[in-house]
Short mmCIF file of C-alpha atoms and ligand atoms in Angstrom, two decimals:
data_model
loop_
_atom_site.label_atom_id
_atom_site.label_comp_id
_atom_site.label_asym_id
_atom_site.label_seq_id
_atom_site.Cartn_x
_atom_site.Cartn_y
_atom_site.Cartn_z
CA MET X 19 -48.02 141.57 141.17
CA LYS X 20 -50.62 138.95 140.47
CA VAL X 21 -49.27 136.42 138.01
CA LEU X 22 -51.05 133.69 136.03
CA LEU X 23 -48.97 130.82 134.65
CA VAL X 24 -50.64 128.72 131.94
CA GLY X 25 -49.66 125.03 131.85
CA GLY X 26 -49.26 122.09 134.16
CA GLY X 27 -46.11 120.02 133.53
CA GLY X 28 -42.63 119.72 135.00
CA ARG X 29 -41.43 122.77 133.09
CA GLU X 30 -44.26 124.82 134.58
CA ALA X 31 -43.41 123.49 138.05
CA ALA X 32 -39.89 124.90 137.62
CA ILE X 33 -41.20 128.19 136.18
CA ALA X 34 -43.72 128.47 139.04
CA ALA X 35 -40.94 127.97 141.62
CA SER X 36 -38.88 130.76 140.02
CA LEU X 37 -41.87 133.10 139.73
CA LYS X 38 -42.72 132.46 143.37
CA LYS X 39 -39.15 133.45 144.35
CA SER X 40 -39.41 136.75 142.45
CA ALA X 41 -39.45 139.91 144.57
CA HIS X 42 -42.34 141.17 142.41
CA VAL X 43 -44.85 138.34 142.85
CA ASP X 44 -47.52 138.49 145.56
CA THR X 45 -50.00 135.99 144.19
CA LEU X 46 -49.37 133.18 141.74
CA TYR X 47 -52.09 131.26 139.92
CA CYS X 48 -51.50 128.31 137.63
CA ALA X 49 -53.98 126.89 135.11
CA PRO X 50 -54.39 123.96 135.26
CA GLY X 51 -51.24 123.26 137.37
CA ASN X 52 -50.78 119.91 139.12
CA ALA X 53 -50.46 118.46 142.63
CA GLY X 54 -46.87 119.70 143.03
CA ILE X 55 -47.45 123.16 141.58
CA ALA X 56 -50.27 123.48 144.15
CA SER X 57 -47.61 123.91 146.85
CA CYS X 58 -46.47 127.25 145.40
CA ALA X 59 -49.43 128.46 143.31
CA GLU X 60 -53.20 128.45 143.49
CA CYS X 61 -54.24 125.95 140.78
CA VAL X 62 -57.25 126.78 138.64
CA PRO X 63 -58.98 124.00 136.68
CA ILE X 64 -58.90 125.62 133.22
CA GLY X 65 -57.23 123.94 130.25
CA VAL X 66 -54.41 125.60 128.30
CA MET X 67 -56.46 125.82 125.08
CA GLU X 68 -59.50 127.42 126.76
CA PHE X 69 -58.44 130.97 125.90
CA ASP X 70 -61.82 132.58 126.65
CA ARG X 71 -62.05 131.04 130.11
CA LEU X 72 -58.40 131.86 130.88
CA ILE X 73 -58.91 135.48 129.84
CA ALA X 74 -62.15 135.78 131.86
CA PHE X 75 -60.29 134.41 134.91
CA ALA X 76 -57.36 136.80 134.35
CA LYS X 77 -59.75 139.76 134.17
CA GLU X 78 -61.66 138.68 137.24
CA LYS X 79 -58.44 138.43 139.28
CA ALA X 80 -56.90 141.57 137.73
CA ILE X 81 -53.81 139.64 136.63
CA ASP X 82 -50.78 141.91 136.02
CA LEU X 83 -48.69 139.38 134.12
CA ALA X 84 -49.60 136.14 132.37
CA VAL X 85 -46.99 133.60 131.29
CA CYS X 86 -47.24 130.77 128.78
CA SER X 87 -44.43 128.47 127.60
CA GLN X 88 -46.27 125.59 125.92
CA ASP X 89 -46.20 125.00 122.16
CA ASP X 90 -49.88 124.26 121.40
CA PRO X 91 -51.41 127.40 122.95
CA LEU X 92 -48.55 129.61 121.70
CA CYS X 93 -48.89 128.37 118.12
CA ALA X 94 -52.66 128.81 118.38
CA GLY X 95 -52.24 132.47 119.38
CA ILE X 96 -52.72 132.62 123.16
CA VAL X 97 -50.41 135.67 123.47
CA ASP X 98 -52.36 137.55 120.78
CA ALA X 99 -55.64 136.64 122.52
CA PHE X 100 -54.42 137.88 125.93
CA GLU X 101 -52.94 141.07 124.45
CA GLY X 102 -56.17 141.67 122.57
CA ALA X 103 -57.97 141.55 125.91
CA GLY X 104 -55.48 144.00 127.42
CA ILE X 105 -53.61 141.46 129.58
CA PRO X 106 -49.82 141.39 129.11
CA MET X 107 -48.53 137.88 128.50
CA PHE X 108 -44.94 136.66 128.35
CA GLY X 109 -44.62 134.29 125.42
CA THR X 110 -44.38 134.28 121.65
CA ARG X 111 -47.03 135.70 119.34
CA LYS X 112 -48.63 133.36 116.82
CA ASN X 113 -46.83 134.76 113.77
CA ALA X 114 -43.44 134.06 115.39
CA ALA X 115 -44.40 130.78 117.13
CA ILE X 116 -44.54 129.30 113.62
CA ILE X 117 -40.77 128.83 114.03
CA GLU X 118 -41.72 125.74 116.06
CA GLY X 119 -45.19 125.10 114.63
CA SER X 120 -43.94 124.53 111.10
CA LYS X 121 -40.64 122.78 110.47
CA ALA X 122 -41.15 123.60 106.76
CA PHE X 123 -41.17 127.31 107.73
CA SER X 124 -38.09 127.06 109.97
CA LYS X 125 -36.08 125.07 107.41
CA ASP X 126 -36.88 127.62 104.68
CA LEU X 127 -36.01 130.46 107.07
CA MET X 128 -32.60 128.93 107.78
CA LYS X 129 -31.93 128.35 104.10
CA LYS X 130 -32.94 131.91 103.16
CA TYR X 131 -30.76 133.50 105.84
CA GLY X 132 -27.79 131.12 105.69
CA ILE X 133 -28.19 129.61 109.17
CA PRO X 134 -26.42 126.22 109.40
CA THR X 135 -28.79 123.22 109.45
CA ALA X 136 -29.18 119.81 107.81
CA ALA X 137 -29.88 119.77 104.04
CA TYR X 138 -33.57 119.02 103.37
CA GLU X 139 -36.51 118.85 100.97
CA ILE X 140 -40.19 119.54 101.73
CA PHE X 141 -43.07 117.44 100.33
CA THR X 142 -46.85 117.73 100.37
CA ASP X 143 -47.33 114.75 98.05
CA ALA X 144 -46.55 111.24 99.37
CA GLU X 145 -45.75 109.82 95.95
CA LYS X 146 -43.21 112.56 95.23
CA ALA X 147 -41.63 111.95 98.65
CA GLU X 148 -41.35 108.24 97.87
CA ASP X 149 -39.81 108.91 94.45
CA TYR X 150 -37.29 111.22 96.05
CA LEU X 151 -36.36 108.64 98.70
CA LYS X 152 -35.74 106.06 95.97
CA THR X 153 -33.00 108.32 94.59
CA MET X 154 -31.16 108.48 97.93
CA ALA X 155 -27.61 107.21 97.73
CA SER X 156 -27.17 106.66 101.45
CA PHE X 157 -29.06 106.13 104.68
CA PRO X 158 -30.00 106.86 107.47
CA ILE X 159 -32.34 109.66 106.49
CA VAL X 160 -34.59 111.72 108.76
CA LEU X 161 -38.33 112.15 108.21
CA LYS X 162 -40.19 114.87 110.09
CA ALA X 163 -43.86 115.71 110.26
CA SER X 164 -43.78 119.48 109.76
CA GLY X 165 -46.35 120.36 112.42
CA LEU X 166 -46.55 119.92 116.20
CA ALA X 167 -46.38 116.27 117.30
CA LEU X 168 -45.46 116.30 121.02
CA GLY X 169 -41.78 115.93 120.06
CA LYS X 170 -42.57 112.54 118.52
CA GLY X 171 -42.97 113.33 114.80
CA VAL X 172 -39.35 112.56 113.87
CA LEU X 173 -38.34 109.22 112.34
CA ILE X 174 -34.74 108.19 111.73
CA CYS X 175 -34.88 105.63 108.92
CA ARG X 176 -31.98 103.24 108.39
CA ASN X 177 -32.93 102.09 104.90
CA LEU X 178 -35.36 102.68 102.04
CA GLU X 179 -37.90 100.23 103.42
CA GLU X 180 -38.11 102.08 106.75
CA ALA X 181 -38.25 105.42 104.95
CA LEU X 182 -41.16 104.35 102.74
CA ALA X 183 -42.96 103.00 105.81
CA GLY X 184 -42.31 106.40 107.45
CA VAL X 185 -43.95 108.29 104.57
CA GLN X 186 -46.95 105.96 104.91
CA GLU X 187 -47.14 106.61 108.67
CA ILE X 188 -46.71 110.39 108.58
CA MET X 189 -48.43 111.43 105.33
CA LEU X 190 -50.99 108.71 104.58
CA ASP X 191 -51.93 107.15 107.93
CA ARG X 192 -51.58 110.58 109.59
CA LYS X 193 -50.12 109.05 112.76
CA PHE X 194 -49.33 112.60 113.94
CA GLY X 195 -52.56 114.08 112.59
CA ALA X 196 -52.47 117.29 110.58
CA ALA X 197 -48.78 117.69 111.52
CA GLY X 198 -48.12 115.26 108.64
CA THR X 199 -49.66 117.42 105.90
CA GLN X 200 -46.13 118.50 105.03
CA LEU X 201 -43.12 116.21 105.31
CA VAL X 202 -39.54 117.36 105.75
CA ILE X 203 -36.91 114.88 104.54
CA GLU X 204 -33.59 115.75 106.07
CA GLU X 205 -29.95 114.77 105.95
CA PHE X 206 -28.90 112.68 108.97
CA MET X 207 -26.37 114.50 111.15
CA THR X 208 -24.11 113.07 113.82
CA GLY X 209 -22.64 114.82 116.82
CA ARG X 210 -23.42 115.75 120.37
CA GLU X 211 -26.70 117.56 121.02
CA VAL X 212 -26.96 120.71 123.14
CA SER X 213 -29.97 122.79 124.12
CA ALA X 214 -29.41 126.54 124.18
CA LEU X 215 -32.32 128.61 125.50
CA ALA X 216 -32.46 132.36 125.03
CA PHE X 217 -34.71 135.12 126.31
CA CYS X 218 -35.63 137.39 123.37
CA ASP X 219 -37.27 140.80 123.04
CA GLY X 220 -37.60 140.87 119.25
CA LYS X 221 -34.13 142.25 118.61
CA THR X 222 -31.84 141.29 121.50
CA TYR X 223 -31.25 137.84 122.99
CA LYS X 224 -29.75 136.78 126.31
CA LEU X 225 -28.54 133.22 126.45
CA MET X 226 -29.27 131.04 129.45
CA SER X 227 -26.85 128.40 130.73
CA SER X 228 -26.55 125.45 128.29
CA SER X 229 -28.08 122.02 128.91
CA GLN X 230 -28.42 118.57 127.39
CA ASP X 231 -31.53 116.42 127.11
CA HIS X 232 -31.80 112.61 126.83
CA LYS X 233 -34.68 112.00 124.45
CA ARG X 234 -34.77 108.22 124.10
CA ILE X 235 -36.63 106.05 126.58
CA GLY X 236 -33.87 103.50 127.14
CA ASP X 237 -30.39 103.51 128.67
CA GLY X 238 -27.65 104.02 126.09
CA ASP X 239 -30.03 106.18 123.99
CA THR X 240 -32.08 103.24 122.78
CA GLY X 241 -35.79 102.83 122.08
CA LEU X 242 -38.49 105.34 121.27
CA ASN X 243 -38.22 109.11 121.42
CA THR X 244 -39.91 110.69 124.44
CA GLY X 245 -40.55 114.23 125.64
CA GLY X 246 -37.19 113.96 127.48
CA MET X 247 -36.00 111.56 130.22
CA GLY X 248 -33.38 113.69 131.94
CA THR X 249 -31.07 116.67 131.58
CA PHE X 250 -27.94 118.26 132.90
CA SER X 251 -26.72 121.85 132.93
CA PRO X 252 -24.33 123.31 131.99
CA SER X 253 -23.14 121.16 129.11
CA PRO X 254 -19.34 120.82 129.29
CA PHE X 255 -19.40 120.16 125.54
CA TYR X 256 -20.76 123.65 124.90
CA THR X 257 -17.36 125.31 125.10
CA LYS X 258 -16.52 129.02 124.85
CA GLU X 259 -15.37 128.40 121.30
CA ILE X 260 -18.65 126.75 120.29
CA ASP X 261 -20.57 129.52 122.04
CA GLN X 262 -18.70 132.09 119.98
CA ILE X 263 -19.47 130.28 116.71
CA CYS X 264 -23.17 129.97 117.60
CA ARG X 265 -23.36 133.66 118.46
CA GLU X 266 -21.86 134.53 115.08
CA THR X 267 -23.71 132.02 112.88
CA ILE X 268 -27.00 131.16 114.57
CA TYR X 269 -28.50 133.18 117.43
CA GLN X 270 -28.53 136.81 116.28
CA LYS X 271 -29.04 135.73 112.68
CA THR X 272 -32.22 133.91 113.66
CA LEU X 273 -33.59 136.89 115.59
CA ASP X 274 -32.73 139.24 112.72
CA ALA X 275 -34.28 136.83 110.19
CA MET X 276 -37.54 136.70 112.14
CA ALA X 277 -37.63 140.49 112.44
CA ALA X 278 -36.90 140.86 108.70
CA GLU X 279 -39.82 138.52 107.96
CA GLY X 280 -42.15 140.77 109.98
CA ARG X 281 -42.32 138.15 112.75
CA PRO X 282 -40.29 139.66 115.62
CA PHE X 283 -39.56 136.95 118.18
CA THR X 284 -40.42 137.67 121.81
CA GLY X 285 -40.27 135.07 124.56
CA VAL X 286 -37.95 132.10 124.94
CA LEU X 287 -36.28 130.75 121.82
CA TYR X 288 -34.96 127.21 122.20
CA PHE X 289 -32.11 126.28 119.88
CA GLY X 290 -31.70 122.51 119.57
CA LEU X 291 -28.12 122.24 118.31
CA MET X 292 -26.00 119.42 116.97
CA LEU X 293 -22.24 119.87 117.31
CA THR X 294 -21.18 118.27 114.02
CA LYS X 295 -17.64 117.97 112.70
CA ASP X 296 -18.53 120.83 110.33
CA GLY X 297 -19.55 123.03 113.24
CA PRO X 298 -22.77 123.61 115.21
CA LYS X 299 -26.01 123.20 113.25
CA VAL X 300 -29.65 123.77 114.19
CA VAL X 301 -31.67 120.56 114.65
CA GLU X 302 -34.83 122.37 115.68
CA TYR X 303 -36.24 125.57 117.09
CA ASN X 304 -38.83 125.66 119.86
CA THR X 305 -40.78 128.71 120.85
CA ARG X 306 -40.61 128.10 124.59
CA PHE X 307 -38.61 126.83 127.54
CA GLY X 308 -37.48 123.21 127.03
CA ASP X 309 -38.91 120.40 129.09
CA PRO X 310 -37.00 119.03 131.06
CA GLU X 311 -34.19 121.54 130.28
CA THR X 312 -35.94 124.29 132.28
CA GLN X 313 -35.81 122.13 135.40
CA VAL X 314 -31.98 122.29 135.43
CA VAL X 315 -31.59 125.83 134.06
CA LEU X 316 -34.01 128.01 136.05
CA PRO X 317 -33.02 126.77 139.54
CA ARG X 318 -29.50 128.02 138.67
CA MET X 319 -30.62 131.45 137.45
CA LYS X 320 -29.81 134.31 139.82
CA THR X 321 -31.61 137.09 137.94
CA ASP X 322 -35.24 137.78 138.92
CA LEU X 323 -37.39 135.92 136.36
CA VAL X 324 -40.16 138.52 136.33
CA GLU X 325 -37.67 141.31 135.58
CA VAL X 326 -36.29 139.35 132.62
CA MET X 327 -39.77 138.58 131.30
CA GLN X 328 -40.82 142.21 131.54
CA ALA X 329 -37.66 143.30 129.72
CA CYS X 330 -38.51 140.87 126.92
CA MET X 331 -41.99 142.35 126.67
CA ASN X 332 -40.79 146.00 126.85
CA GLY X 333 -37.92 145.61 124.41
CA THR X 334 -35.33 146.45 127.09
CA LEU X 335 -33.53 143.11 127.33
CA ASP X 336 -30.22 144.78 126.44
CA GLN X 337 -30.31 146.35 129.92
CA ILE X 338 -30.57 143.01 131.72
CA GLN X 339 -27.53 141.25 133.14
CA LEU X 340 -28.50 137.58 133.04
CA GLU X 341 -26.65 135.68 135.77
CA PHE X 342 -26.35 132.01 136.68
CA GLU X 343 -24.89 130.27 139.70
CA ASP X 344 -21.46 128.78 139.16
CA ASN X 345 -22.63 125.22 139.83
CA ALA X 346 -24.40 122.36 138.06
CA ALA X 347 -27.75 120.59 138.07
CA VAL X 348 -28.98 117.18 136.94
CA CYS X 349 -32.59 116.09 136.40
CA VAL X 350 -33.78 112.48 136.36
CA VAL X 351 -37.33 111.91 135.11
CA LEU X 352 -39.50 109.32 136.85
CA ALA X 353 -41.99 108.01 134.30
CA SER X 354 -44.93 105.61 134.36
CA GLY X 355 -44.01 102.07 133.27
CA GLY X 356 -44.88 101.69 129.58
CA TYR X 357 -44.31 105.36 128.64
CA PRO X 358 -44.04 106.64 125.86
CA GLU X 359 -46.63 104.07 124.77
CA HIS X 360 -49.37 102.68 127.00
CA TYR X 361 -49.22 103.28 130.73
CA GLU X 362 -51.57 103.39 133.70
CA LYS X 363 -52.41 106.40 135.85
CA GLY X 364 -53.60 106.81 139.42
CA LYS X 365 -50.67 105.15 141.26
CA VAL X 366 -50.10 106.56 144.76
CA ILE X 367 -46.74 108.36 145.12
CA THR X 368 -44.78 108.17 148.40
CA GLY X 369 -41.55 109.69 149.67
CA LEU X 370 -42.22 113.27 148.56
CA GLU X 371 -41.57 114.61 152.08
CA HIS X 372 -37.88 113.94 151.45
CA PHE X 373 -37.70 117.19 149.44
CA GLU X 374 -39.35 119.48 151.99
CA GLY X 375 -37.25 122.41 153.16
CA ARG X 376 -34.33 121.55 150.86
CA ASP X 377 -32.73 124.06 148.51
CA ASP X 378 -30.34 121.62 146.81
CA ILE X 379 -32.81 118.96 145.68
CA PHE X 380 -36.21 119.54 144.09
CA CYS X 381 -39.06 117.33 143.00
CA PHE X 382 -40.88 119.13 140.18
CA HIS X 383 -44.19 117.43 139.42
CA ALA X 384 -44.81 116.73 135.74
CA GLY X 385 -47.91 114.52 135.73
CA THR X 386 -49.59 114.27 139.15
CA LYS X 387 -52.92 115.05 140.75
CA PHE X 388 -54.76 114.63 144.06
CA ASP X 389 -57.15 111.68 144.21
CA GLU X 390 -60.47 111.81 146.10
CA ASN X 391 -58.69 110.80 149.35
CA GLY X 392 -56.13 113.58 149.06
CA ASN X 393 -53.28 111.28 147.99
CA ILE X 394 -50.88 112.48 145.32
CA VAL X 395 -51.16 110.04 142.40
CA THR X 396 -49.59 109.65 138.96
CA ASN X 397 -51.45 111.38 136.15
CA GLY X 398 -49.26 111.20 133.04
CA GLY X 399 -46.38 109.53 131.24
CA ARG X 400 -43.68 111.65 132.79
CA VAL X 401 -44.58 111.92 136.47
CA LEU X 402 -41.80 113.58 138.51
CA ASP X 403 -38.61 115.43 137.68
CA ILE X 404 -35.99 114.87 140.38
CA VAL X 405 -33.42 117.67 140.28
CA ALA X 406 -30.24 118.10 142.29
CA LYS X 407 -27.84 121.04 142.39
CA ALA X 408 -24.22 120.65 143.44
CA LYS X 409 -20.82 122.20 142.89
CA ASP X 410 -20.17 120.11 139.78
CA LEU X 411 -22.05 117.82 137.38
CA LYS X 412 -20.82 114.54 138.78
CA SER X 413 -21.84 115.36 142.35
CA ALA X 414 -25.19 116.69 141.08
CA ARG X 415 -25.77 113.42 139.22
CA ALA X 416 -24.99 111.29 142.29
CA LYS X 417 -27.28 113.44 144.43
CA ALA X 418 -30.12 113.33 141.87
CA TYR X 419 -30.06 109.52 141.73
CA GLU X 420 -29.89 109.33 145.53
CA ALA X 421 -32.97 111.57 145.75
CA ALA X 422 -34.80 109.64 143.02
CA ALA X 423 -34.40 106.45 145.08
CA CYS X 424 -36.47 108.04 147.88
CA VAL X 425 -39.65 108.36 145.80
CA HIS X 426 -41.91 105.42 144.97
CA PHE X 427 -44.95 104.51 142.90
CA ASP X 428 -46.02 101.29 141.20
CA GLY X 429 -44.23 100.77 137.89
CA ALA X 430 -41.92 103.80 138.25
CA TYR X 431 -39.33 103.87 135.47
CA MET X 432 -36.19 105.97 135.05
CA ARG X 433 -33.08 105.91 132.94
CA HIS X 434 -29.98 105.06 134.93
CA ASP X 435 -27.49 106.75 132.63
CA ILE X 436 -28.49 110.41 132.65
CA GLY X 437 -25.24 112.35 132.30
CA ARG X 438 -23.24 109.27 131.30
CA ALA X 439 -21.51 111.40 128.65
CA LEU X 440 -19.87 113.26 131.53
CA ASP X 441 -17.68 110.21 132.15
CA GLU X 442 -15.99 110.89 128.81
CA ILE X 443 -14.48 114.15 130.01
P1 AMP J 526 -36.59 117.30 116.70
O1 AMP J 526 -37.99 117.11 117.20
O2 AMP J 526 -36.50 117.92 115.37
O3 AMP J 526 -35.69 117.89 117.74
O4 AMP J 526 -35.98 115.82 116.57
C1 AMP J 526 -35.96 114.94 117.68
C2 AMP J 526 -34.63 114.26 117.77
O5 AMP J 526 -34.36 113.53 116.56
C3 AMP J 526 -33.46 115.22 117.90
O6 AMP J 526 -33.23 115.62 119.20
C4 AMP J 526 -32.32 114.38 117.35
O7 AMP J 526 -31.85 113.49 118.32
C5 AMP J 526 -32.99 113.60 116.25
N1 AMP J 526 -32.81 114.30 114.97
C6 AMP J 526 -33.60 115.23 114.42
N2 AMP J 526 -33.13 115.67 113.24
C7 AMP J 526 -31.99 115.00 113.03
C8 AMP J 526 -31.02 114.98 111.98
N3 AMP J 526 -31.15 115.75 110.90
N4 AMP J 526 -29.96 114.15 112.10
C9 AMP J 526 -29.83 113.34 113.17
N5 AMP J 526 -30.71 113.30 114.20
C10 AMP J 526 -31.77 114.11 114.13
N1 LIG J 527 -36.66 118.73 125.72
C1 LIG J 527 -37.08 118.95 124.41
C2 LIG J 527 -38.14 119.96 124.26
O1 LIG J 527 -38.50 120.65 125.17
O2 LIG J 527 -38.66 120.08 123.16
#
């Protein structure tokens, strides 16, 4: 098969590696890709929102399967556009991608179908939101821009003053653009967070191995929210008992709810869960593979990725036996100094040869490119995802940090406590 992957981050680097391993893939293209993805796919300089150019390219190359797992193009209808042009694409159609694209939609869905989540109110009027906040008996409270905001549109406000400033930022200053047209004000929950990713064919889901992200920039979960600074998989906190509860109260109910709404969900559904003392609750849904969760989940998947994707698209997922290796993986993100705020690009990266020919450590490129001299240089906030596999989480963590120490660029930043929670068990 000829396969076209749309995207160019660390998640796509992990997807590309799994696609390349598939028995069904002869040729792999990636648009736009990056300097690391170029080692396993032919990169094509077309942006993820350029649907017409992507479709023209796919037709010219007679692509058999296209794959997209990025929120912006999915919510804008890339799957519908490809299907309309007669090219099968793995991903979620626009009318179902709204589960991530509108938090107002997903909160109302959960309320209507009795899926456990934080209590909330939705506002389109800043003054009404402010009046409501003034009636709050306790803080913290959580403010969320309803639309897509690169994972950054969530504010946890410790008091009324911060909450009112948050309404100003999201609804009036439009810090997250049109995403702030609607505001969700939500009860603050406490508990451990787990990411559960599931392949879906509209009616059946198959759960992948669990994982945990580290969203804050600083050690000890301090500082600003980021796209994700590191992950581990599986999560030892996602026990068999919790799995059973989630299967009964969350996963199938969500798929059935989407189908009942006339929005059957196909693709990867990401359940961001909080394990509260009242049981697991949904923090958020995403309509795609998580980033950087994918980097620790897919390298452990034994089942052929193309076969699973095709089953999702054909409605035959119930016939797939999804299997994972009985081991563990840890990912440490190397970011540009200053991320998630201001940072410089174009720093030369060295030490990448360390990963060549290894099947236990991987360096998935997230934000890199080739400069005019052929050097691999930094080209984003999150630059490299260093992943190690080992028999258990603690050995994987040690190996990931050892591997991360082999790579260098000016101003490289990483958290030093990815997987610290593992010391509690
Ligand atoms: P989201 O983009 O909705 O996943 O939110 C980003 C992060 O904010 C989550 O991963 C949580 O750490 C935190 N968060 C979101 N909603 C809540 C909530 N209701 N209570 C506590 N923390 C939350
Ligand atoms: N790692 C969080 C996300 O993919 O949204």
